Amino acid sequence: MAGTGVFAEILDRDVYKYYADGEWKNSSSAKTVAIINPTSRKTQYRVQACTQEEVNKVMDSAKTAQKLWTKTPLWKRAELLHKAAAILKEHKAPIAECLVKEIAKPVKDAVTETTLFSFDFFKVVRSGDLVSYTAEEGVRILGEGKFLISDSFPGNERTKYCLTSKIPLGVILAIPPFNYPVNLAVSKIAPALIAGNSLVLKPPTQGAVSALHMVHCFHLAGFPKGLISCVTGKGSEIGDFLTMHPGVNCISFTGGDTGIAISKKAGMIPLQMELGGKDACIVLEDADINLVAANIIKGGFSYSGQRCTAVKVVLVMESIADALVEKVNAEIAKLKVGPPEDDCDITPVVSETSANFIEGLVKDAKEKGATFCQEYNRDGNLIWPLLLDNVRPDMRIAWEEPFGPVLPVIRINTIEEGIHHCNASNFGLQGCVFTKDINKAILISDAMETGTVQINSAPARGPDHFPFQGLKDSGIGSQGVANSIKMMTKIKSTVINLPTPSYTMGNGGHSKL
Ligand code: G3H
């Protein structure tokens, strides 16, 4: 159970502590932040409201710890990460419980965040697996250097030998989103640590308690004091203070528009940003309708559409649109709607603000004449799945991401029309195309201005070692295990200068030696 057993020390009289200098602490502010359960809409948990002073201390400890950590051998860093992964896997149940309560993740998805594959005889825990994979990958990537000889440049023939290696950036600030507060935290923590950095985590408010439990798994693994910290609190008090802090050497952020504001304020430090998306699903005449419908359901409605990689607009050829809409409607009718504890497919969206925003998009579509395939239904933060057909470009839902279980269908007459709509978006995260013609699929993929195009499957970030990146307002840099490790390092060169060219040695040379 959350906050009990090995997790008892992270809780003090119903308030979760923050983690700094290898210890769980109460904030001197004596203030707390409430985490509202999206289903009951009542306070579920409370976390510390850290002060700027406490952030300063965390940054100092992170800097000191990093200086020692960078000298810690790679195998030792990897060993500790493997240990943390094992502890995380062992304690997936209480963490999943928090995910259900604070972000209304259906039980099966909550376990999926920590458990990716479920085989008959064993389970692989996704986040733990990601940590272990990162440890392995890091040992290989970071153990390699590069050697260059100057002989391509006139006047420098073989007089300069350059040795390059990857060194850590310093202190990494990780800010994961509410929808994956554990998985998208470890996808930042593990590469940062294996690369020799220290890490300060600022979890989302909804999702903070799941993240604190996860951080405790790293604490139990025995990482040095100050190397990992986790501060909680109000964005208005410590948000900008953290992202503009001079002690931060890199920010890895996943979330919404806030990322654009952060990138403008952050200054001259490397940024890894995964922001929103309006992932388009282009469906051609020859597509397998059953496959498309299954992927639209999975891609558009899993975790109630609250995924940056959710299918957010269907662009279907008019000739098969009726058949596809009918099939998708039949599948929507099978979705179970209700609380996450009942393992429903559609659960309450994260907050009332979010539900109101979604409702605004639905109202706008209604006023402008979209066809409602289901009746619009809402109870508190719970919104029933809704397919909107005959959506036109003048409707907000054609461009904005609802981050909820509402999916627009735009009927197209040509492939170019589909590509045009996709590329007119300010987002460029992922897209997908369904067709049996692989040549057409590749041409369409080439034309779509998105970081990834999936052929005959819904968009998705994983597997976690695949490159994952957004174009335009969808992000900066590329994620995926190897890319994140590289991104959290910088190149250091040492150049050995010879007094005379090395080719003067040996047969035919004219060296005096
Ligand atoms: O919400 C953003 C996540 O990066 C999406 O990840 O495709 O595994 O659901 P996912």
PDB file of C-alpha atoms in Angstrom, residues 119-340:
ATOM      1  CA  PHE A 119       3.749 -13.059 -20.376  1.00  0.00           C
ATOM      2  CA  ASP A 120       2.422 -16.286 -18.946  1.00  0.00           C
ATOM      3  CA  PHE A 121       5.397 -16.935 -16.758  1.00  0.00           C
ATOM      4  CA  PHE A 122       7.019 -13.586 -16.105  1.00  0.00           C
ATOM      5  CA  LYS A 123       6.472  -9.859 -16.247  1.00  0.00           C
ATOM      6  CA  VAL A 124       8.820  -7.216 -17.479  1.00  0.00           C
ATOM      7  CA  VAL A 125       8.344  -3.971 -15.654  1.00  0.00           C
ATOM      8  CA  ARG A 126       8.457  -1.155 -18.194  1.00  0.00           C
ATOM      9  CA  SER A 127      10.028   1.575 -16.149  1.00  0.00           C
ATOM     10  CA  GLY A 128      12.378  -0.786 -14.361  1.00  0.00           C
ATOM     11  CA  ASP A 129      13.255  -2.320 -17.688  1.00  0.00           C
ATOM     12  CA  LEU A 130      13.932   1.111 -19.117  1.00  0.00           C
ATOM     13  CA  VAL A 131      16.317   1.873 -16.249  1.00  0.00           C
ATOM     14  CA  SER A 132      18.196  -1.416 -16.740  1.00  0.00           C
ATOM     15  CA  TYR A 133      18.380  -1.000 -20.512  1.00  0.00           C
ATOM     16  CA  THR A 134      19.724   2.535 -20.046  1.00  0.00           C
ATOM     17  CA  ALA A 135      22.419   1.259 -17.698  1.00  0.00           C
ATOM     18  CA  GLU A 136      23.541  -1.285 -20.313  1.00  0.00           C
ATOM     19  CA  GLU A 137      23.373   1.159 -23.214  1.00  0.00           C
ATOM     20  CA  GLY A 138      25.227   3.808 -21.216  1.00  0.00           C
ATOM     21  CA  VAL A 139      28.149   1.536 -20.462  1.00  0.00           C
ATOM     22  CA  ARG A 140      28.609   0.990 -24.197  1.00  0.00           C
ATOM     23  CA  ILE A 141      27.964   4.525 -25.455  1.00  0.00           C
ATOM     24  CA  LEU A 142      29.991   6.269 -22.779  1.00  0.00           C
ATOM     25  CA  GLY A 143      32.816   3.772 -22.860  1.00  0.00           C
ATOM     26  CA  GLU A 144      33.592   4.780 -26.431  1.00  0.00           C
ATOM     27  CA  GLY A 145      35.612   7.780 -27.520  1.00  0.00           C
ATOM     28  CA  LYS A 146      36.730   9.079 -30.899  1.00  0.00           C
ATOM     29  CA  PHE A 147      40.143   9.604 -32.411  1.00  0.00           C
ATOM     30  CA  LEU A 148      40.751  12.037 -35.294  1.00  0.00           C
ATOM     31  CA  ILE A 149      43.918  12.890 -37.248  1.00  0.00           C
ATOM     32  CA  SER A 150      44.405  16.322 -38.747  1.00  0.00           C
ATOM     33  CA  ASP A 151      45.623  15.232 -42.162  1.00  0.00           C
ATOM     34  CA  SER A 152      42.655  16.512 -44.172  1.00  0.00           C
ATOM     35  CA  PHE A 153      43.577  20.099 -43.482  1.00  0.00           C
ATOM     36  CA  PRO A 154      46.507  21.618 -45.366  1.00  0.00           C
ATOM     37  CA  GLY A 155      49.326  22.712 -43.125  1.00  0.00           C
ATOM     38  CA  ASN A 156      48.249  20.331 -40.364  1.00  0.00           C
ATOM     39  CA  GLU A 157      49.253  17.047 -41.992  1.00  0.00           C
ATOM     40  CA  ARG A 158      49.338  14.492 -39.201  1.00  0.00           C
ATOM     41  CA  THR A 159      50.598  16.959 -36.651  1.00  0.00           C
ATOM     42  CA  LYS A 160      47.448  16.957 -34.555  1.00  0.00           C
ATOM     43  CA  TYR A 161      45.791  13.997 -32.860  1.00  0.00           C
ATOM     44  CA  CYS A 162      42.377  14.673 -31.369  1.00  0.00           C
ATOM     45  CA  LEU A 163      40.898  12.460 -28.643  1.00  0.00           C
ATOM     46  CA  THR A 164      37.226  13.080 -27.894  1.00  0.00           C
ATOM     47  CA  SER A 165      35.105  11.681 -25.109  1.00  0.00           C
ATOM     48  CA  LYS A 166      31.649  12.359 -23.684  1.00  0.00           C
ATOM     49  CA  ILE A 167      31.497  14.131 -20.355  1.00  0.00           C
ATOM     50  CA  PRO A 168      28.440  14.946 -18.215  1.00  0.00           C
ATOM     51  CA  LEU A 169      26.620  18.271 -18.436  1.00  0.00           C
ATOM     52  CA  GLY A 170      26.316  18.714 -14.661  1.00  0.00           C
ATOM     53  CA  VAL A 171      22.908  19.124 -13.007  1.00  0.00           C
ATOM     54  CA  ILE A 172      19.891  17.986 -15.034  1.00  0.00           C
ATOM     55  CA  LEU A 173      16.443  19.345 -14.196  1.00  0.00           C
ATOM     56  CA  ALA A 174      13.764  16.780 -15.096  1.00  0.00           C
ATOM     57  CA  ILE A 175      10.124  17.790 -15.407  1.00  0.00           C
ATOM     58  CA  PRO A 176       7.822  14.930 -16.409  1.00  0.00           C
ATOM     59  CA  PRO A 177       4.096  15.283 -17.252  1.00  0.00           C
ATOM     60  CA  PHE A 178       1.052  14.198 -15.264  1.00  0.00           C
ATOM     61  CA  ASN A 179       0.167  11.384 -17.662  1.00  0.00           C
ATOM     62  CA  TYR A 180       3.414   9.433 -17.162  1.00  0.00           C
ATOM     63  CA  PRO A 181       4.823  10.731 -13.869  1.00  0.00           C
ATOM     64  CA  VAL A 182       6.897   7.584 -13.344  1.00  0.00           C
ATOM     65  CA  ASN A 183       7.867   6.350 -16.793  1.00  0.00           C
ATOM     66  CA  LEU A 184       8.677   9.779 -18.197  1.00  0.00           C
ATOM     67  CA  ALA A 185      10.613  10.564 -15.014  1.00  0.00           C
ATOM     68  CA  VAL A 186      12.836   7.487 -15.175  1.00  0.00           C
ATOM     69  CA  SER A 187      13.375   8.075 -18.899  1.00  0.00           C
ATOM     70  CA  LYS A 188      15.150  11.275 -17.788  1.00  0.00           C
ATOM     71  CA  ILE A 189      16.686  10.088 -14.508  1.00  0.00           C
ATOM     72  CA  ALA A 190      18.424   6.959 -15.811  1.00  0.00           C
ATOM     73  CA  PRO A 191      20.248   8.555 -18.787  1.00  0.00           C
ATOM     74  CA  ALA A 192      21.226  11.541 -16.637  1.00  0.00           C
ATOM     75  CA  LEU A 193      22.768   9.341 -13.959  1.00  0.00           C
ATOM     76  CA  ILE A 194      24.525   6.828 -16.173  1.00  0.00           C
ATOM     77  CA  ALA A 195      26.114   9.748 -18.018  1.00  0.00           C
ATOM     78  CA  GLY A 196      27.575  11.086 -14.755  1.00  0.00           C
ATOM     79  CA  ASN A 197      25.118  13.911 -14.083  1.00  0.00           C
ATOM     80  CA  SER A 198      23.130  14.635 -10.947  1.00  0.00           C
ATOM     81  CA  LEU A 199      19.410  15.141 -11.221  1.00  0.00           C
ATOM     82  CA  VAL A 200      16.729  17.328  -9.700  1.00  0.00           C
ATOM     83  CA  LEU A 201      13.185  16.129 -10.301  1.00  0.00           C
ATOM     84  CA  LYS A 202      10.179  18.443 -10.247  1.00  0.00           C
ATOM     85  CA  PRO A 203       7.211  16.111 -10.651  1.00  0.00           C
ATOM     86  CA  PRO A 204       3.841  17.327 -11.903  1.00  0.00           C
ATOM     87  CA  THR A 205       1.409  18.130  -9.081  1.00  0.00           C
ATOM     88  CA  GLN A 206      -0.988  15.390 -10.228  1.00  0.00           C
ATOM     89  CA  GLY A 207       1.401  12.458 -10.250  1.00  0.00           C
ATOM     90  CA  ALA A 208       3.782  13.794  -7.585  1.00  0.00           C
ATOM     91  CA  VAL A 209       3.060  11.041  -5.080  1.00  0.00           C
ATOM     92  CA  SER A 210       3.666   8.274  -7.643  1.00  0.00           C
ATOM     93  CA  ALA A 211       6.951  10.011  -8.495  1.00  0.00           C
ATOM     94  CA  LEU A 212       7.969  10.320  -4.822  1.00  0.00           C
ATOM     95  CA  HIS A 213       7.467   6.569  -4.386  1.00  0.00           C
ATOM     96  CA  MET A 214       9.592   5.953  -7.468  1.00  0.00           C
ATOM     97  CA  VAL A 215      12.333   8.268  -6.139  1.00  0.00           C
ATOM     98  CA  HIS A 216      12.326   6.283  -2.904  1.00  0.00           C
ATOM     99  CA  CYS A 217      13.231   3.175  -4.943  1.00  0.00           C
ATOM    100  CA  PHE A 218      16.353   5.032  -6.113  1.00  0.00           C
ATOM    101  CA  HIS A 219      17.022   6.073  -2.502  1.00  0.00           C
ATOM    102  CA  LEU A 220      16.789   2.444  -1.375  1.00  0.00           C
ATOM    103  CA  ALA A 221      19.230   1.449  -4.112  1.00  0.00           C
ATOM    104  CA  GLY A 222      21.876   3.523  -2.327  1.00  0.00           C
ATOM    105  CA  PHE A 223      22.769   6.355  -4.699  1.00  0.00           C
ATOM    106  CA  PRO A 224      25.078   8.975  -3.108  1.00  0.00           C
ATOM    107  CA  LYS A 225      23.467  11.811  -1.143  1.00  0.00           C
ATOM    108  CA  GLY A 226      22.379  14.795  -3.208  1.00  0.00           C
ATOM    109  CA  LEU A 227      22.729  12.995  -6.528  1.00  0.00           C
ATOM    110  CA  ILE A 228      18.958  12.714  -6.939  1.00  0.00           C
ATOM    111  CA  SER A 229      16.523  15.174  -5.383  1.00  0.00           C
ATOM    112  CA  CYS A 230      12.818  15.657  -5.753  1.00  0.00           C
ATOM    113  CA  VAL A 231      11.165  18.970  -4.949  1.00  0.00           C
ATOM    114  CA  THR A 232       7.432  19.492  -4.884  1.00  0.00           C
ATOM    115  CA  GLY A 233       5.495  22.707  -4.665  1.00  0.00           C
ATOM    116  CA  LYS A 234       3.578  25.442  -6.340  1.00  0.00           C
ATOM    117  CA  GLY A 235       4.619  26.422  -9.855  1.00  0.00           C
ATOM    118  CA  SER A 236       4.128  30.066  -8.902  1.00  0.00           C
ATOM    119  CA  GLU A 237       6.728  29.738  -6.116  1.00  0.00           C
ATOM    120  CA  ILE A 238       9.356  27.369  -7.522  1.00  0.00           C
ATOM    121  CA  GLY A 239       8.457  26.812 -11.208  1.00  0.00           C
ATOM    122  CA  ASP A 240      10.338  29.638 -12.942  1.00  0.00           C
ATOM    123  CA  PHE A 241      12.816  29.696 -10.071  1.00  0.00           C
ATOM    124  CA  LEU A 242      13.864  26.146 -10.943  1.00  0.00           C
ATOM    125  CA  THR A 243      13.893  26.464 -14.731  1.00  0.00           C
ATOM    126  CA  MET A 244      15.868  29.718 -14.604  1.00  0.00           C
ATOM    127  CA  HIS A 245      18.165  28.591 -11.795  1.00  0.00           C
ATOM    128  CA  PRO A 246      21.858  29.231 -12.607  1.00  0.00           C
ATOM    129  CA  GLY A 247      22.744  25.823 -11.133  1.00  0.00           C
ATOM    130  CA  VAL A 248      20.798  23.954 -13.834  1.00  0.00           C
ATOM    131  CA  ASN A 249      22.876  22.753 -16.778  1.00  0.00           C
ATOM    132  CA  CYS A 250      20.150  21.061 -18.838  1.00  0.00           C
ATOM    133  CA  ILE A 251      16.356  20.756 -18.769  1.00  0.00           C
ATOM    134  CA  SER A 252      14.488  17.663 -19.886  1.00  0.00           C
ATOM    135  CA  PHE A 253      10.784  18.512 -20.006  1.00  0.00           C
ATOM    136  CA  THR A 254       7.679  16.683 -21.169  1.00  0.00           C
ATOM    137  CA  GLY A 255       4.359  18.479 -21.097  1.00  0.00           C
ATOM    138  CA  GLY A 256       2.322  21.151 -22.806  1.00  0.00           C
ATOM    139  CA  ASP A 257       2.716  24.792 -23.774  1.00  0.00           C
ATOM    140  CA  THR A 258       4.682  25.521 -20.585  1.00  0.00           C
ATOM    141  CA  GLY A 259       7.624  23.992 -22.433  1.00  0.00           C
ATOM    142  CA  ILE A 260       7.604  26.835 -24.958  1.00  0.00           C
ATOM    143  CA  ALA A 261       7.749  29.384 -22.124  1.00  0.00           C
ATOM    144  CA  ILE A 262      10.560  27.413 -20.449  1.00  0.00           C
ATOM    145  CA  SER A 263      12.579  27.291 -23.665  1.00  0.00           C
ATOM    146  CA  LYS A 264      12.337  31.076 -23.971  1.00  0.00           C
ATOM    147  CA  LYS A 265      13.527  31.673 -20.415  1.00  0.00           C
ATOM    148  CA  ALA A 266      16.077  28.903 -19.942  1.00  0.00           C
ATOM    149  CA  GLY A 267      19.108  30.567 -21.500  1.00  0.00           C
ATOM    150  CA  MET A 268      22.209  28.883 -22.946  1.00  0.00           C
ATOM    151  CA  ILE A 269      21.655  25.331 -21.752  1.00  0.00           C
ATOM    152  CA  PRO A 270      20.728  22.184 -23.680  1.00  0.00           C
ATOM    153  CA  LEU A 271      17.001  21.467 -23.740  1.00  0.00           C
ATOM    154  CA  GLN A 272      15.133  18.251 -24.379  1.00  0.00           C
ATOM    155  CA  MET A 273      11.463  19.073 -24.864  1.00  0.00           C
ATOM    156  CA  GLU A 274       8.504  16.931 -25.718  1.00  0.00           C
ATOM    157  CA  LEU A 275       5.430  19.105 -25.985  1.00  0.00           C
ATOM    158  CA  GLY A 276       2.003  18.621 -27.538  1.00  0.00           C
ATOM    159  CA  GLY A 277       0.875  16.890 -30.685  1.00  0.00           C
ATOM    160  CA  LYS A 278      -2.039  16.724 -33.095  1.00  0.00           C
ATOM    161  CA  ASP A 279      -1.162  13.316 -34.442  1.00  0.00           C
ATOM    162  CA  ALA A 280      -2.967  12.697 -37.709  1.00  0.00           C
ATOM    163  CA  CYS A 281      -4.124   9.309 -38.900  1.00  0.00           C
ATOM    164  CA  ILE A 282      -4.319   9.232 -42.698  1.00  0.00           C
ATOM    165  CA  VAL A 283      -6.471   6.382 -44.012  1.00  0.00           C
ATOM    166  CA  LEU A 284      -6.307   5.421 -47.694  1.00  0.00           C
ATOM    167  CA  GLU A 285      -8.967   3.502 -49.700  1.00  0.00           C
ATOM    168  CA  ASP A 286      -7.133   0.178 -49.567  1.00  0.00           C
ATOM    169  CA  ALA A 287      -6.613   0.190 -45.779  1.00  0.00           C
ATOM    170  CA  ASP A 288      -7.720  -2.762 -43.667  1.00  0.00           C
ATOM    171  CA  ILE A 289     -10.741  -1.197 -41.938  1.00  0.00           C
ATOM    172  CA  ASN A 290     -10.647  -3.556 -38.957  1.00  0.00           C
ATOM    173  CA  LEU A 291      -6.981  -2.789 -38.346  1.00  0.00           C
ATOM    174  CA  VAL A 292      -7.593   0.964 -38.659  1.00  0.00           C
ATOM    175  CA  ALA A 293     -10.578   0.891 -36.310  1.00  0.00           C
ATOM    176  CA  ALA A 294      -8.663  -1.097 -33.691  1.00  0.00           C
ATOM    177  CA  ASN A 295      -5.789   1.382 -33.886  1.00  0.00           C
ATOM    178  CA  ILE A 296      -8.086   4.393 -33.723  1.00  0.00           C
ATOM    179  CA  ILE A 297      -9.616   2.998 -30.545  1.00  0.00           C
ATOM    180  CA  LYS A 298      -6.238   2.187 -29.023  1.00  0.00           C
ATOM    181  CA  GLY A 299      -4.562   5.329 -30.343  1.00  0.00           C
ATOM    182  CA  GLY A 300      -7.402   7.779 -29.752  1.00  0.00           C
ATOM    183  CA  PHE A 301      -9.034   6.559 -26.569  1.00  0.00           C
ATOM    184  CA  SER A 302      -6.480   4.737 -24.407  1.00  0.00           C
ATOM    185  CA  TYR A 303      -6.032   6.589 -21.110  1.00  0.00           C
ATOM    186  CA  SER A 304      -9.005   8.648 -22.290  1.00  0.00           C
ATOM    187  CA  GLY A 305      -6.946  10.297 -25.043  1.00  0.00           C
ATOM    188  CA  GLN A 306      -4.519  11.849 -22.537  1.00  0.00           C
ATOM    189  CA  ARG A 307      -1.354  10.917 -24.389  1.00  0.00           C
ATOM    190  CA  CYS A 308       0.759  13.274 -26.442  1.00  0.00           C
ATOM    191  CA  THR A 309       0.958  10.513 -29.049  1.00  0.00           C
ATOM    192  CA  ALA A 310      -2.794   9.884 -29.121  1.00  0.00           C
ATOM    193  CA  VAL A 311      -4.472   9.858 -32.537  1.00  0.00           C
ATOM    194  CA  LYS A 312      -5.939  13.372 -32.486  1.00  0.00           C
ATOM    195  CA  VAL A 313      -7.440  13.677 -35.956  1.00  0.00           C
ATOM    196  CA  VAL A 314      -8.526  11.058 -38.496  1.00  0.00           C
ATOM    197  CA  LEU A 315      -8.103  12.068 -42.141  1.00  0.00           C
ATOM    198  CA  VAL A 316      -9.986   9.430 -44.113  1.00  0.00           C
ATOM    199  CA  MET A 317     -10.683   9.081 -47.840  1.00  0.00           C
ATOM    200  CA  GLU A 318     -14.341   9.856 -48.482  1.00  0.00           C
ATOM    201  CA  SER A 319     -14.920   6.547 -50.300  1.00  0.00           C
ATOM    202  CA  ILE A 320     -14.325   4.490 -47.139  1.00  0.00           C
ATOM    203  CA  ALA A 321     -15.267   7.053 -44.509  1.00  0.00           C
ATOM    204  CA  ASP A 322     -18.792   5.706 -43.886  1.00  0.00           C
ATOM    205  CA  ALA A 323     -17.508   2.171 -43.375  1.00  0.00           C
ATOM    206  CA  LEU A 324     -14.706   3.317 -41.060  1.00  0.00           C
ATOM    207  CA  VAL A 325     -16.929   5.576 -38.961  1.00  0.00           C
ATOM    208  CA  GLU A 326     -19.462   2.746 -38.577  1.00  0.00           C
ATOM    209  CA  LYS A 327     -16.763   0.328 -37.455  1.00  0.00           C
ATOM    210  CA  VAL A 328     -15.192   2.810 -35.010  1.00  0.00           C
ATOM    211  CA  ASN A 329     -18.623   3.603 -33.554  1.00  0.00           C
ATOM    212  CA  ALA A 330     -19.243  -0.094 -33.001  1.00  0.00           C
ATOM    213  CA  GLU A 331     -15.933  -0.321 -31.118  1.00  0.00           C
ATOM    214  CA  ILE A 332     -16.634   2.831 -29.094  1.00  0.00           C
ATOM    215  CA  ALA A 333     -19.901   1.257 -27.943  1.00  0.00           C
ATOM    216  CA  LYS A 334     -17.841  -1.532 -26.344  1.00  0.00           C
ATOM    217  CA  LEU A 335     -15.665   0.825 -24.263  1.00  0.00           C
ATOM    218  CA  LYS A 336     -16.290   0.654 -20.526  1.00  0.00           C
ATOM    219  CA  VAL A 337     -16.716   4.120 -19.015  1.00  0.00           C
ATOM    220  CA  GLY A 338     -16.242   4.754 -15.289  1.00  0.00           C
ATOM    221  CA  PRO A 339     -13.751   4.921 -12.426  1.00  0.00           C
ATOM    222  CA  PRO A 340     -10.147   3.760 -12.853  1.00  0.00           C
TER     223      PRO A 340
END
